[in-house]
Amino acid sequence: MNAANQEDNSRLHRVQEMLDSGTMHKVSGLLNALQPGEIAHLLESLPLAEREIMWGLVKEKDGEVLVHLADDVLDDLVSKMDAADIAAAAENLDPDDLADLIQELPATVTNEVLASLDAQSRHRLETVLSYPEDTAGGLMNVDTVTIRPEVTLDTVLRYMRQLGDRVPASTDALIVVNRDDSYLGMLPLARLVTGERSDTVAEVMSVDFVPIPVSKPDTEVAARFERHDLVSAPVIDDDGRLLGRITIDDVVDVIREEGEHQFMGQAGLSEDEDMFAPVFTSARRRAIWLGVNLVTAILASWVIGQFQATIEKLVALAVLMPIVANMGGIAGTQTMTLAIRGIALKQLSLKNLRWLLRKEFAVGFLNSLLWAAMVGIIATIWFNDTSIGWLIAAAMTINLLFAAVSGALIPMILDKFNIDPALAGGVFLTTVTDIVGFLAFLGLATVFLI
Amino acid sequence: MNAANQEDNSRLHRVQEMLDSGTMHKVSGLLNALQPGEIAHLLESLPLAEREIMWGLVKEKDGEVLVHLADDVLDDLVSKMDAADIAAAAENLDPDDLADLIQELPATVTNEVLASLDAQSRHRLETVLSYPEDTAGGLMNVDTVTIRPEVTLDTVLRYMRQLGDRVPASTDALIVVNRDDSYLGMLPLARLVTGERSDTVAEVMSVDFVPIPVSKPDTEVAARFERHDLVSAPVIDDDGRLLGRITIDDVVDVIREEGEHQFMGQAGLSEDEDMFAPVFTSARRRAIWLGVNLVTAILASWVIGQFQATIEKLVALAVLMPIVANMGGIAGTQTMTLAIRGIALKQLSLKNLRWLLRKEFAVGFLNSLLWAAMVGIIATIWFNDTSIGWLIAAAMTINLLFAAVSGALIPMILDKFNIDPALAGGVFLTTVTDIVGFLAFLGLATVFLI
């Protein structure tokens, strides 16, 4: 483990030691000293058996721990709790966190949880639940502190002192609304405490900020937070009425998941995949992915099958053909990775796609020259046959150019059909690069060599 | 484009229209209405020529725009500016942003920029620059508002009003230190405004928060922010003295880059890769990656080469062998992806690696049973030869088991040697799965079929 991993790993290691040695009181002691997020991280790092034991030792913080867990791990633990425990854990969670949690729970438990809430909390929860999880509505919190524009900062300060502990912890700004709750502006606490007492809110509030529509997708909300360096932002409905506010801690999760989704998706895994999921669960999920890829592999083999006669005459072809296919796959993946990120960051439009295509085609051409020559020479020397050298060089050039074009186009086309390029892109790309690779190499051989 | 992309793309599209039609005043008008982060996003989305034109239209916000740009795009633009312009752009940036920027600039320009700063700013900048970019020191900002524990909230409020605009925009908490600047605790503004005027800072400050050591790696800082839901955090030196504070907006960039690094790294690309980098620059970078992978491809071919006699006797082997190699690569990548994320999230230790190995081996075994049988049947029917069916089934089982083990071990081993698994893992894995795949399939064939 390099330095960056020391801290977490030593803690993880300590916990595992304690669990092994059965000194549970030590584990409990450690847990009390940890933040919910840290406990969640530990639980995710533990194999199922140890995880269950440790979860049994998590006491009062259990609700917040659940909120911090990846979905799969959450399901695993919740499936072993009875409704009453879950309801108890769900108490005194923020509505937005509770909403996330509830969407993972079995319906029977959901009702139990709802029943256990007081009227106001239930109302707030139902508000958040009424919006899709992956929109601003699903991210927002409804416990906002609002003020009127006409009052003075002095009045606001007195109001705040009255509220006392009822002011949400993460409050960094107060939201200014008029009588019918329409959003007017924000009053950052920094301005509140630095401004003149006699000034009115309207004089010092900041209005340059555009509130977030409740239906905005969460990835766009995240982009907005990143580009405006926001800490929290108000959420409004179509009539400009204030519904709640989104805080950065929830946005950070969205950004983390976006990154993991692209990375895990390439291997056909979900970003929520539990490293220690039960064998059968994992096997079932993986099987599907392997099956999909088997189809593409068989397709490629079928292409080779068409040239059995050629290969029989010149076995060297069988030796060299994987090189052509593999290099195409590698080159295409580089282009596709750029395109997928471009799409995710909304930086790839139909217009600049043309530019990307031209550029990637040129890059592919330059590299095909370099490596086709290299491979051609190697093949010539290896099999002491110039024609084989020319053959593989030509085939590789063709495949690298195809790879560049399909690497750029496939993600865009998939995205157009609302198929996730991060998940499906690789399968389509390798199908193209394998088939074109084998077809070009064996086809040219059949025409010119045999 | 699906819904999530509408907003950004329409803006990107509008800008490109304007640039084409040469109505520059319209572009300038749009730019004035945008945040630096949004302008940076647009610049990244534009091909080089259009990008340069638009950059020419960016006026007063240019410094902050540069800070928001990906490194490669930044280098591209800066390389075309003269030192004076850059120095002008660099003025009135936060020290931490300025530090990030300066590390990207040519030395000559750096001095010019430093010279253009007043004594205090230069001192602050030099403080930040004295720490590595990828540590808490490199992320932190040094313009903190500090207070003493013994004063009353009333005094603090008066002090804040005196400071007025000099209070940094993103201030959400004041940092409590003693006479020799040792960190004591935090006073969130929310507590300041809700607390009793007569209370002392010591009475209401929160002390449950552990300050961040200046040498902590940025990825660990990010993890800390995520798990504690922080907005800002104090940074201390080894003697517990306050050095500055880190705000979430800088941490968000770290998280975003972590995700992109894993995703882009798999294709041998840097997370800073500019989608529209000049052809030669891209070609040169890609060439290296293709070369590395060519070596592994040739290794695999060499293995096949050892079995030419066998293939000559039974061409069907050449047709089917890619299936064995590919399926191994796919299965191994799934395991490796889990392991790489586990390492990145510091959830994979040597202890639970054993668990992961066992589990992945079991998953691989179950799937090999399923797909080996499937492929065996297909091959039997295809070539109307049972022995070939048995052969490929056996070879595939062997390769899937090897894939599971190497998928889990390779990233851990690479990490131990401080080689980035996200970058190098795939190359090593496919080498294993290709070689084992071909070796098992053709080897078994030589022994039992020929």
Short mmCIF file of C-alpha atoms in Angstrom, two decimals, chain A:
data_model
loop_
_atom_site.label_atom_id
_atom_site.label_comp_id
_atom_site.label_asym_id
_atom_site.label_seq_id
_atom_site.Cartn_x
_atom_site.Cartn_y
_atom_site.Cartn_z
CA MET A 1 0.00 0.00 0.00
CA ASN A 2 1.39 3.41 -0.81
CA ALA A 3 1.25 6.32 1.65
CA ALA A 4 -2.18 7.52 0.59
CA ASN A 5 -3.71 4.32 1.88
CA GLN A 6 -2.02 4.10 5.24
CA GLU A 7 -4.63 5.78 7.46
CA ASP A 8 -7.76 4.00 6.24
CA ASN A 9 -6.05 0.66 5.90
CA SER A 10 -4.54 0.71 9.36
CA ARG A 11 -8.01 1.41 10.76
CA LEU A 12 -9.52 -1.31 8.61
CA HIS A 13 -6.76 -3.64 9.69
CA ARG A 14 -7.32 -2.82 13.41
CA VAL A 15 -11.05 -3.50 13.10
CA GLN A 16 -10.43 -6.83 11.41
CA GLU A 17 -7.96 -7.79 14.14
CA MET A 18 -10.54 -6.93 16.80
CA LEU A 19 -13.29 -8.89 15.02
CA ASP A 20 -11.00 -11.90 14.69
CA SER A 21 -9.94 -11.78 18.32
CA GLY A 22 -13.59 -11.30 19.27
CA THR A 23 -12.89 -8.24 21.42
CA MET A 24 -16.22 -6.61 20.54
CA HIS A 25 -16.10 -3.95 23.23
CA LYS A 26 -12.99 -2.57 21.50
CA VAL A 27 -14.86 -2.40 18.20
CA SER A 28 -17.79 -0.58 19.85
CA GLY A 29 -15.33 1.81 21.43
CA LEU A 30 -13.78 2.55 18.03
CA LEU A 31 -17.21 2.94 16.38
CA ASN A 32 -18.28 5.58 18.89
CA ALA A 33 -15.25 7.66 17.91
CA LEU A 34 -16.04 7.51 14.18
CA GLN A 35 -18.26 9.60 11.90
CA PRO A 36 -21.19 7.81 10.17
CA GLY A 37 -19.37 8.19 6.83
CA GLU A 38 -16.28 6.50 8.24
CA ILE A 39 -18.32 3.63 9.71
CA ALA A 40 -20.04 3.17 6.33
CA HIS A 41 -16.62 3.04 4.67
CA LEU A 42 -15.48 0.36 7.10
CA LEU A 43 -18.63 -1.71 6.58
CA GLU A 44 -18.11 -1.57 2.79
CA SER A 45 -14.55 -2.82 3.33
CA LEU A 46 -15.61 -5.90 5.30
CA PRO A 47 -16.58 -9.32 3.92
CA LEU A 48 -20.23 -10.28 4.56
CA ALA A 49 -19.77 -12.20 7.82
CA GLU A 50 -17.54 -9.60 9.51
CA ARG A 51 -19.74 -6.85 8.11
CA GLU A 52 -22.84 -8.31 9.78
CA ILE A 53 -21.07 -8.65 13.13
CA MET A 54 -19.83 -5.06 13.01
CA TRP A 55 -23.22 -3.74 11.90
CA GLY A 56 -24.67 -5.36 15.00
CA LEU A 57 -22.37 -3.15 17.08
CA VAL A 58 -23.38 0.13 15.38
CA LYS A 59 -25.82 1.79 17.75
CA GLU A 60 -27.25 5.32 17.67
CA LYS A 61 -25.64 6.50 14.42
CA ASP A 62 -27.11 3.60 12.41
CA GLY A 63 -29.50 5.79 10.39
CA GLU A 64 -26.80 8.11 9.08
CA VAL A 65 -24.48 5.17 8.45
CA LEU A 66 -27.10 3.58 6.21
CA VAL A 67 -27.38 6.82 4.23
CA HIS A 68 -23.61 6.79 3.55
CA LEU A 69 -23.57 3.18 2.31
CA ALA A 70 -23.41 2.13 -1.34
CA ASP A 71 -26.81 0.79 -2.46
CA ASP A 72 -25.77 -2.86 -2.70
CA VAL A 73 -24.23 -2.88 0.78
CA LEU A 74 -27.29 -1.04 2.10
CA ASP A 75 -29.63 -3.66 0.64
CA ASP A 76 -27.47 -6.41 2.14
CA LEU A 77 -27.71 -4.97 5.66
CA VAL A 78 -31.33 -3.80 5.51
CA SER A 79 -32.45 -7.24 4.29
CA LYS A 80 -31.25 -8.61 7.65
CA MET A 81 -33.02 -5.97 9.83
CA ASP A 82 -36.66 -6.10 10.91
CA ALA A 83 -39.02 -3.23 10.03
CA ALA A 84 -38.99 -1.82 13.56
CA ASP A 85 -35.18 -1.50 13.63
CA ILE A 86 -35.15 0.17 10.23
CA ALA A 87 -37.90 2.57 11.27
CA ALA A 88 -35.93 3.38 14.42
CA ALA A 89 -32.75 3.93 12.36
CA ALA A 90 -34.63 6.14 9.91
CA GLU A 91 -35.76 8.55 12.65
CA ASN A 92 -34.24 12.05 12.76
CA LEU A 93 -32.65 11.79 9.32
CA ASP A 94 -32.81 14.81 6.96
CA PRO A 95 -35.76 14.45 4.58
CA ASP A 96 -33.44 14.19 1.54
CA ASP A 97 -31.32 11.48 3.16
CA LEU A 98 -34.44 9.69 4.39
CA ALA A 99 -35.86 9.87 0.87
CA ASP A 100 -32.72 8.25 -0.58
CA LEU A 101 -32.90 5.56 2.09
CA ILE A 102 -36.61 4.86 1.73
CA GLN A 103 -36.32 4.27 -2.02
CA GLU A 104 -34.04 1.32 -1.19
CA LEU A 105 -36.43 -0.24 1.36
CA PRO A 106 -39.14 -2.89 0.85
CA ALA A 107 -42.63 -1.36 0.65
CA THR A 108 -43.80 -2.91 3.94
CA VAL A 109 -40.95 -1.20 5.78
CA THR A 110 -41.55 2.09 3.96
CA ASN A 111 -45.05 2.38 5.40
CA GLU A 112 -43.74 1.55 8.87
CA VAL A 113 -41.16 4.31 8.54
CA LEU A 114 -43.71 6.82 7.23
CA ALA A 115 -46.05 5.97 10.11
CA SER A 116 -43.26 6.60 12.63
CA LEU A 117 -42.81 10.21 11.41
CA ASP A 118 -44.59 13.29 12.76
CA ALA A 119 -46.92 15.14 10.38
CA GLN A 120 -44.39 17.81 9.33
CA SER A 121 -41.56 15.35 8.64
CA ARG A 122 -43.91 13.09 6.72
CA HIS A 123 -45.10 16.01 4.62
CA ARG A 124 -41.50 17.06 3.90
CA LEU A 125 -40.52 13.51 3.04
CA GLU A 126 -43.45 13.09 0.69
CA THR A 127 -42.49 16.35 -1.04
CA VAL A 128 -38.98 15.04 -1.75
CA LEU A 129 -40.25 11.57 -2.68
CA SER A 130 -42.59 13.12 -5.25
CA TYR A 131 -39.54 13.94 -7.45
CA PRO A 132 -37.30 11.42 -9.26
CA GLU A 133 -34.19 10.44 -7.26
CA ASP A 134 -31.86 11.67 -10.00
CA THR A 135 -33.20 15.22 -10.25
CA ALA A 136 -32.74 18.42 -8.24
CA GLY A 137 -36.02 17.53 -6.49
CA GLY A 138 -34.59 14.25 -5.30
CA LEU A 139 -31.39 15.91 -4.03
CA MET A 140 -32.97 18.86 -2.28
CA ASN A 141 -33.62 19.41 1.37
CA VAL A 142 -36.83 21.19 2.38
CA ASP A 143 -35.80 22.60 5.77
CA THR A 144 -34.74 26.03 4.50
CA VAL A 145 -34.49 29.26 6.49
CA THR A 146 -36.30 31.97 4.50
CA ILE A 147 -36.49 35.72 5.11
CA ARG A 148 -38.28 38.70 3.56
CA PRO A 149 -36.46 41.38 1.55
CA GLU A 150 -37.89 44.39 3.44
CA VAL A 151 -36.61 43.50 6.93
CA THR A 152 -33.30 44.82 8.30
CA LEU A 153 -30.21 42.70 9.02
CA ASP A 154 -30.75 43.51 12.70
CA THR A 155 -34.19 41.85 12.54
CA VAL A 156 -32.70 38.86 10.73
CA LEU A 157 -30.02 38.46 13.40
CA ARG A 158 -32.66 38.53 16.16
CA TYR A 159 -34.76 36.00 14.18
CA MET A 160 -31.75 33.70 13.84
CA ARG A 161 -31.09 33.81 17.58
CA GLN A 162 -34.72 32.85 18.21
CA LEU A 163 -34.37 29.88 15.84
CA GLY A 164 -31.19 28.79 17.65
CA ASP A 165 -30.52 25.11 17.13
CA ARG A 166 -33.40 24.79 14.68
CA VAL A 167 -31.15 26.39 12.02
CA PRO A 168 -29.92 23.46 9.86
CA ALA A 169 -26.25 22.70 10.49
CA SER A 170 -25.13 23.22 6.90
CA THR A 171 -26.79 26.63 6.52
CA ASP A 172 -24.35 29.00 4.82
CA ALA A 173 -26.95 31.39 3.38
CA LEU A 174 -30.54 32.45 4.02
CA ILE A 175 -33.02 32.42 1.15
CA VAL A 176 -34.96 35.59 0.42
CA VAL A 177 -38.56 35.08 -0.73
CA ASN A 178 -41.61 37.32 -1.06
CA ARG A 179 -45.03 36.77 0.47
CA ASP A 180 -46.08 34.03 -1.99
CA ASP A 181 -42.76 32.20 -1.55
CA SER A 182 -41.27 33.29 -4.89
CA TYR A 183 -37.47 33.18 -4.86
CA LEU A 184 -35.84 36.65 -4.81
CA GLY A 185 -32.20 36.16 -3.77
CA MET A 186 -29.71 34.79 -1.25
CA LEU A 187 -28.26 36.32 1.90
CA PRO A 188 -24.95 34.58 2.66
CA LEU A 189 -24.28 34.45 6.41
CA ALA A 190 -20.92 36.09 5.69
CA ARG A 191 -22.80 39.13 4.36
CA LEU A 192 -25.28 39.02 7.22
CA VAL A 193 -22.53 39.32 9.82
CA THR A 194 -20.41 41.83 7.88
CA GLY A 195 -23.27 44.07 6.69
CA GLU A 196 -24.63 47.17 8.45
CA ARG A 197 -27.37 46.29 10.98
CA SER A 198 -29.62 49.03 9.59
CA ASP A 199 -29.42 47.81 5.98
CA THR A 200 -32.39 45.90 4.63
CA VAL A 201 -32.03 42.35 3.24
CA ALA A 202 -32.99 43.67 -0.21
CA GLU A 203 -29.97 46.02 -0.13
CA VAL A 204 -27.34 43.39 0.68
CA MET A 205 -28.76 40.15 -0.75
CA SER A 206 -27.08 38.68 -3.83
CA VAL A 207 -29.40 38.32 -6.84
CA ASP A 208 -26.85 37.34 -9.50
CA PHE A 209 -27.49 33.68 -8.78
CA VAL A 210 -29.91 31.63 -10.89
CA PRO A 211 -31.98 29.18 -8.78
CA ILE A 212 -32.15 25.53 -9.88
CA PRO A 213 -35.36 24.18 -11.49
CA VAL A 214 -36.71 21.19 -9.51
CA SER A 215 -36.65 18.90 -12.58
CA LYS A 216 -32.98 19.53 -13.47
CA PRO A 217 -31.03 16.24 -13.77
CA ASP A 218 -28.63 15.66 -10.87
CA THR A 219 -25.58 15.52 -13.14
CA GLU A 220 -26.41 19.01 -14.42
CA VAL A 221 -26.92 20.21 -10.86
CA ALA A 222 -23.44 18.89 -10.10
CA ALA A 223 -21.97 20.67 -13.13
CA ARG A 224 -23.63 23.89 -11.96
CA PHE A 225 -22.16 23.54 -8.46
CA GLU A 226 -18.70 22.88 -9.91
CA ARG A 227 -18.69 25.79 -12.34
CA HIS A 228 -20.16 28.30 -9.89
CA ASP A 229 -18.22 26.97 -6.88
CA LEU A 230 -21.48 26.71 -4.92
CA VAL A 231 -21.95 25.42 -1.37
CA SER A 232 -25.73 25.39 -1.47
CA ALA A 233 -28.36 26.44 -4.00
CA PRO A 234 -32.12 27.13 -3.89
CA VAL A 235 -34.52 24.89 -5.81
CA ILE A 236 -37.68 26.35 -7.39
CA ASP A 237 -40.74 25.01 -9.17
CA ASP A 238 -41.90 26.10 -12.64
CA ASP A 239 -43.59 29.19 -11.17
CA GLY A 240 -40.36 30.31 -9.47
CA ARG A 241 -41.64 29.30 -6.00
CA LEU A 242 -39.02 28.10 -3.53
CA LEU A 243 -39.21 24.34 -2.84
CA GLY A 244 -35.97 23.72 -0.94
CA ARG A 245 -32.21 23.86 -1.22
CA ILE A 246 -29.44 21.52 -2.34
CA THR A 247 -26.26 21.34 -0.28
CA ILE A 248 -22.82 20.45 -1.64
CA ASP A 249 -22.48 17.24 0.44
CA ASP A 250 -25.24 15.62 -1.62
CA VAL A 251 -23.72 16.96 -4.86
CA VAL A 252 -20.33 15.47 -3.98
CA ASP A 253 -21.95 12.02 -3.94
CA VAL A 254 -23.36 12.64 -7.41
CA ILE A 255 -19.92 13.59 -8.76
CA ARG A 256 -18.28 10.56 -7.14
CA GLU A 257 -20.94 8.26 -8.60
CA GLU A 258 -20.63 9.81 -12.07
CA GLY A 259 -16.92 9.00 -12.11
CA GLU A 260 -17.39 5.48 -10.77
CA HIS A 261 -20.24 4.84 -13.20
CA GLN A 262 -17.99 5.52 -16.22
CA PHE A 263 -15.17 3.45 -14.77
CA MET A 264 -17.22 0.48 -13.57
CA GLY A 265 -19.57 0.64 -16.56
CA GLN A 266 -16.75 -0.22 -18.96
CA ALA A 267 -16.52 -3.60 -17.23
CA GLY A 268 -20.29 -4.04 -17.18
CA LEU A 269 -20.45 -3.37 -13.44
CA SER A 270 -22.75 -1.02 -11.53
CA GLU A 271 -21.11 1.77 -9.49
CA ASP A 272 -23.02 0.34 -6.49
CA GLU A 273 -21.44 -3.11 -6.92
CA ASP A 274 -20.48 -4.50 -3.50
CA MET A 275 -16.91 -5.82 -3.55
CA PHE A 276 -18.02 -8.61 -1.22
CA ALA A 277 -21.43 -9.35 -2.73
CA PRO A 278 -22.53 -12.99 -2.30
CA VAL A 279 -20.95 -15.31 -4.87
CA PHE A 280 -24.24 -16.25 -6.55
CA THR A 281 -25.39 -12.64 -6.84
CA SER A 282 -22.10 -11.60 -8.45
CA ALA A 283 -21.95 -14.69 -10.68
CA ARG A 284 -25.45 -14.02 -11.97
CA ARG A 285 -24.69 -10.38 -12.79
CA ARG A 286 -21.33 -11.15 -14.39
CA ALA A 287 -22.81 -14.01 -16.43
CA ILE A 288 -24.95 -11.58 -18.42
CA TRP A 289 -21.94 -9.44 -19.32
CA LEU A 290 -19.87 -12.48 -20.28
CA GLY A 291 -22.74 -13.75 -22.42
CA VAL A 292 -23.03 -10.43 -24.29
CA ASN A 293 -19.30 -10.44 -24.97
CA LEU A 294 -19.36 -14.10 -25.98
CA VAL A 295 -21.70 -13.19 -28.81
CA THR A 296 -19.23 -10.63 -30.16
CA ALA A 297 -16.36 -13.13 -29.75
CA ILE A 298 -18.26 -15.78 -31.68
CA LEU A 299 -19.06 -13.25 -34.40
CA ALA A 300 -15.33 -12.61 -34.78
CA SER A 301 -14.63 -16.35 -34.86
CA TRP A 302 -17.28 -16.80 -37.50
CA VAL A 303 -15.41 -14.27 -39.66
CA ILE A 304 -12.18 -16.25 -39.17
CA GLY A 305 -14.13 -19.40 -40.02
CA GLN A 306 -14.81 -18.03 -43.48
CA PHE A 307 -11.08 -18.14 -44.18
CA GLN A 308 -10.19 -21.61 -42.94
CA ALA A 309 -8.93 -22.60 -46.38
CA THR A 310 -6.60 -19.59 -46.44
CA ILE A 311 -5.25 -20.29 -42.96
CA GLU A 312 -4.70 -23.94 -43.86
CA LYS A 313 -2.40 -22.79 -46.67
CA LEU A 314 -0.54 -20.26 -44.52
CA VAL A 315 -0.63 -20.88 -40.76
CA ALA A 316 1.41 -17.73 -40.13
CA LEU A 317 -1.86 -15.86 -40.65
CA ALA A 318 -3.37 -17.53 -37.58
CA VAL A 319 -0.31 -16.49 -35.59
CA LEU A 320 -0.43 -12.82 -36.60
CA MET A 321 -4.17 -12.13 -36.88
CA PRO A 322 -4.77 -11.39 -33.18
CA ILE A 323 -2.24 -8.54 -33.36
CA VAL A 324 -4.32 -6.71 -35.98
CA ALA A 325 -7.55 -7.15 -34.01
CA ASN A 326 -6.04 -6.20 -30.63
CA MET A 327 -4.28 -3.05 -31.81
CA GLY A 328 -7.52 -1.88 -33.40
CA GLY A 329 -9.32 -2.42 -30.11
CA ILE A 330 -6.70 -0.49 -28.14
CA ALA A 331 -6.64 2.47 -30.54
CA GLY A 332 -10.44 2.58 -30.77
CA THR A 333 -10.81 2.52 -27.00
CA GLN A 334 -8.62 5.60 -26.69
CA THR A 335 -10.82 7.56 -29.08
CA MET A 336 -14.01 6.22 -27.50
CA THR A 337 -12.85 7.13 -23.99
CA LEU A 338 -12.36 10.74 -25.09
CA ALA A 339 -15.78 10.75 -26.74
CA ILE A 340 -17.56 9.24 -23.73
CA ARG A 341 -16.03 11.83 -21.39
CA GLY A 342 -16.94 14.54 -23.89
CA ILE A 343 -20.55 13.37 -23.86
CA ALA A 344 -20.64 13.08 -20.05
CA LEU A 345 -19.24 16.61 -19.66
CA LYS A 346 -21.62 17.81 -22.41
CA GLN A 347 -18.67 19.04 -24.43
CA LEU A 348 -19.39 16.92 -27.50
CA SER A 349 -22.00 18.27 -29.89
CA LEU A 350 -22.83 17.13 -33.42
CA LYS A 351 -20.87 20.14 -34.67
CA ASN A 352 -17.55 19.58 -32.94
CA LEU A 353 -17.96 15.83 -33.41
CA ARG A 354 -16.92 16.46 -37.02
CA TRP A 355 -13.74 18.08 -35.70
CA LEU A 356 -13.12 15.19 -33.34
CA LEU A 357 -13.64 12.71 -36.17
CA ARG A 358 -11.17 14.48 -38.44
CA LYS A 359 -8.60 14.78 -35.66
CA GLU A 360 -8.93 11.17 -34.50
CA PHE A 361 -8.76 9.98 -38.11
CA ALA A 362 -5.53 11.93 -38.57
CA VAL A 363 -4.11 10.60 -35.28
CA GLY A 364 -5.10 7.07 -36.27
CA PHE A 365 -3.46 7.52 -39.66
CA LEU A 366 -0.15 8.76 -38.22
CA ASN A 367 -0.05 5.93 -35.70
CA SER A 368 -1.01 3.33 -38.28
CA LEU A 369 1.94 4.46 -40.41
CA LEU A 370 4.32 4.11 -37.48
CA TRP A 371 3.06 0.80 -36.10
CA ALA A 372 2.05 -0.78 -39.40
CA ALA A 373 5.64 -0.29 -40.54
CA MET A 374 6.96 -1.67 -37.26
CA VAL A 375 4.68 -4.73 -37.31
CA GLY A 376 5.34 -5.23 -41.01
CA ILE A 377 9.09 -5.40 -40.41
CA ILE A 378 8.69 -7.73 -37.43
CA ALA A 379 6.41 -10.07 -39.41
CA THR A 380 8.76 -10.03 -42.41
CA ILE A 381 11.72 -11.02 -40.25
CA TRP A 382 9.72 -13.50 -38.16
CA PHE A 383 8.36 -15.47 -41.13
CA ASN A 384 11.11 -14.40 -43.49
CA ASP A 385 8.44 -13.35 -46.02
CA THR A 386 8.05 -9.75 -47.26
CA SER A 387 4.50 -10.26 -48.57
CA ILE A 388 3.29 -11.14 -45.05
CA GLY A 389 4.91 -7.96 -43.81
CA TRP A 390 3.07 -5.86 -46.40
CA LEU A 391 -0.14 -7.74 -45.67
CA ILE A 392 -0.25 -7.13 -41.92
CA ALA A 393 0.87 -3.53 -42.39
CA ALA A 394 -2.03 -2.88 -44.77
CA ALA A 395 -4.56 -4.69 -42.56
CA MET A 396 -3.43 -2.80 -39.48
CA THR A 397 -3.69 0.55 -41.24
CA ILE A 398 -7.25 -0.25 -42.30
CA ASN A 399 -8.24 -1.40 -38.80
CA LEU A 400 -6.72 1.60 -36.99
CA LEU A 401 -8.61 3.98 -39.27
CA PHE A 402 -11.86 2.08 -38.72
CA ALA A 403 -11.12 2.09 -35.00
CA ALA A 404 -10.69 5.88 -34.93
CA VAL A 405 -13.97 6.52 -36.74
CA SER A 406 -16.04 3.98 -34.80
CA GLY A 407 -14.43 5.06 -31.51
CA ALA A 408 -15.80 8.55 -32.11
CA LEU A 409 -19.16 7.61 -33.66
CA ILE A 410 -20.33 4.65 -31.56
CA PRO A 411 -20.70 6.59 -28.26
CA MET A 412 -22.55 9.42 -30.00
CA ILE A 413 -24.94 7.01 -31.74
CA LEU A 414 -25.57 5.04 -28.53
CA ASP A 415 -26.21 8.29 -26.66
CA LYS A 416 -28.66 9.37 -29.36
CA PHE A 417 -30.64 6.18 -28.70
CA ASN A 418 -30.30 6.81 -24.93
CA ILE A 419 -28.10 3.73 -24.52
CA ASP A 420 -25.37 4.39 -21.97
CA PRO A 421 -22.10 4.59 -23.96
CA ALA A 422 -20.01 3.94 -20.83
CA LEU A 423 -21.76 0.56 -20.50
CA ALA A 424 -22.33 -0.60 -24.08
CA GLY A 425 -19.59 1.24 -25.98
CA GLY A 426 -16.83 -1.31 -25.46
CA VAL A 427 -18.91 -4.23 -26.67
CA PHE A 428 -19.85 -2.50 -29.92
CA LEU A 429 -16.35 -1.15 -30.50
CA THR A 430 -14.52 -4.47 -30.05
CA THR A 431 -17.06 -6.13 -32.33
CA VAL A 432 -16.11 -3.65 -35.06
CA THR A 433 -12.35 -3.77 -34.47
CA ASP A 434 -12.26 -7.59 -34.24
CA ILE A 435 -14.37 -8.18 -37.32
CA VAL A 436 -12.66 -5.49 -39.43
CA GLY A 437 -9.26 -6.66 -38.19
CA PHE A 438 -9.76 -10.31 -39.10
CA LEU A 439 -11.65 -9.49 -42.28
CA ALA A 440 -8.98 -7.09 -43.58
CA PHE A 441 -6.06 -9.35 -42.68
CA LEU A 442 -7.47 -12.69 -43.85
CA GLY A 443 -9.40 -11.11 -46.74
CA LEU A 444 -6.34 -9.40 -48.19
CA ALA A 445 -4.36 -12.60 -47.69
CA THR A 446 -6.95 -14.59 -49.64
CA VAL A 447 -6.88 -12.10 -52.49
CA PHE A 448 -3.16 -11.41 -52.79
CA LEU A 449 -1.21 -14.23 -51.11
CA ILE A 450 -3.04 -17.44 -51.84
#
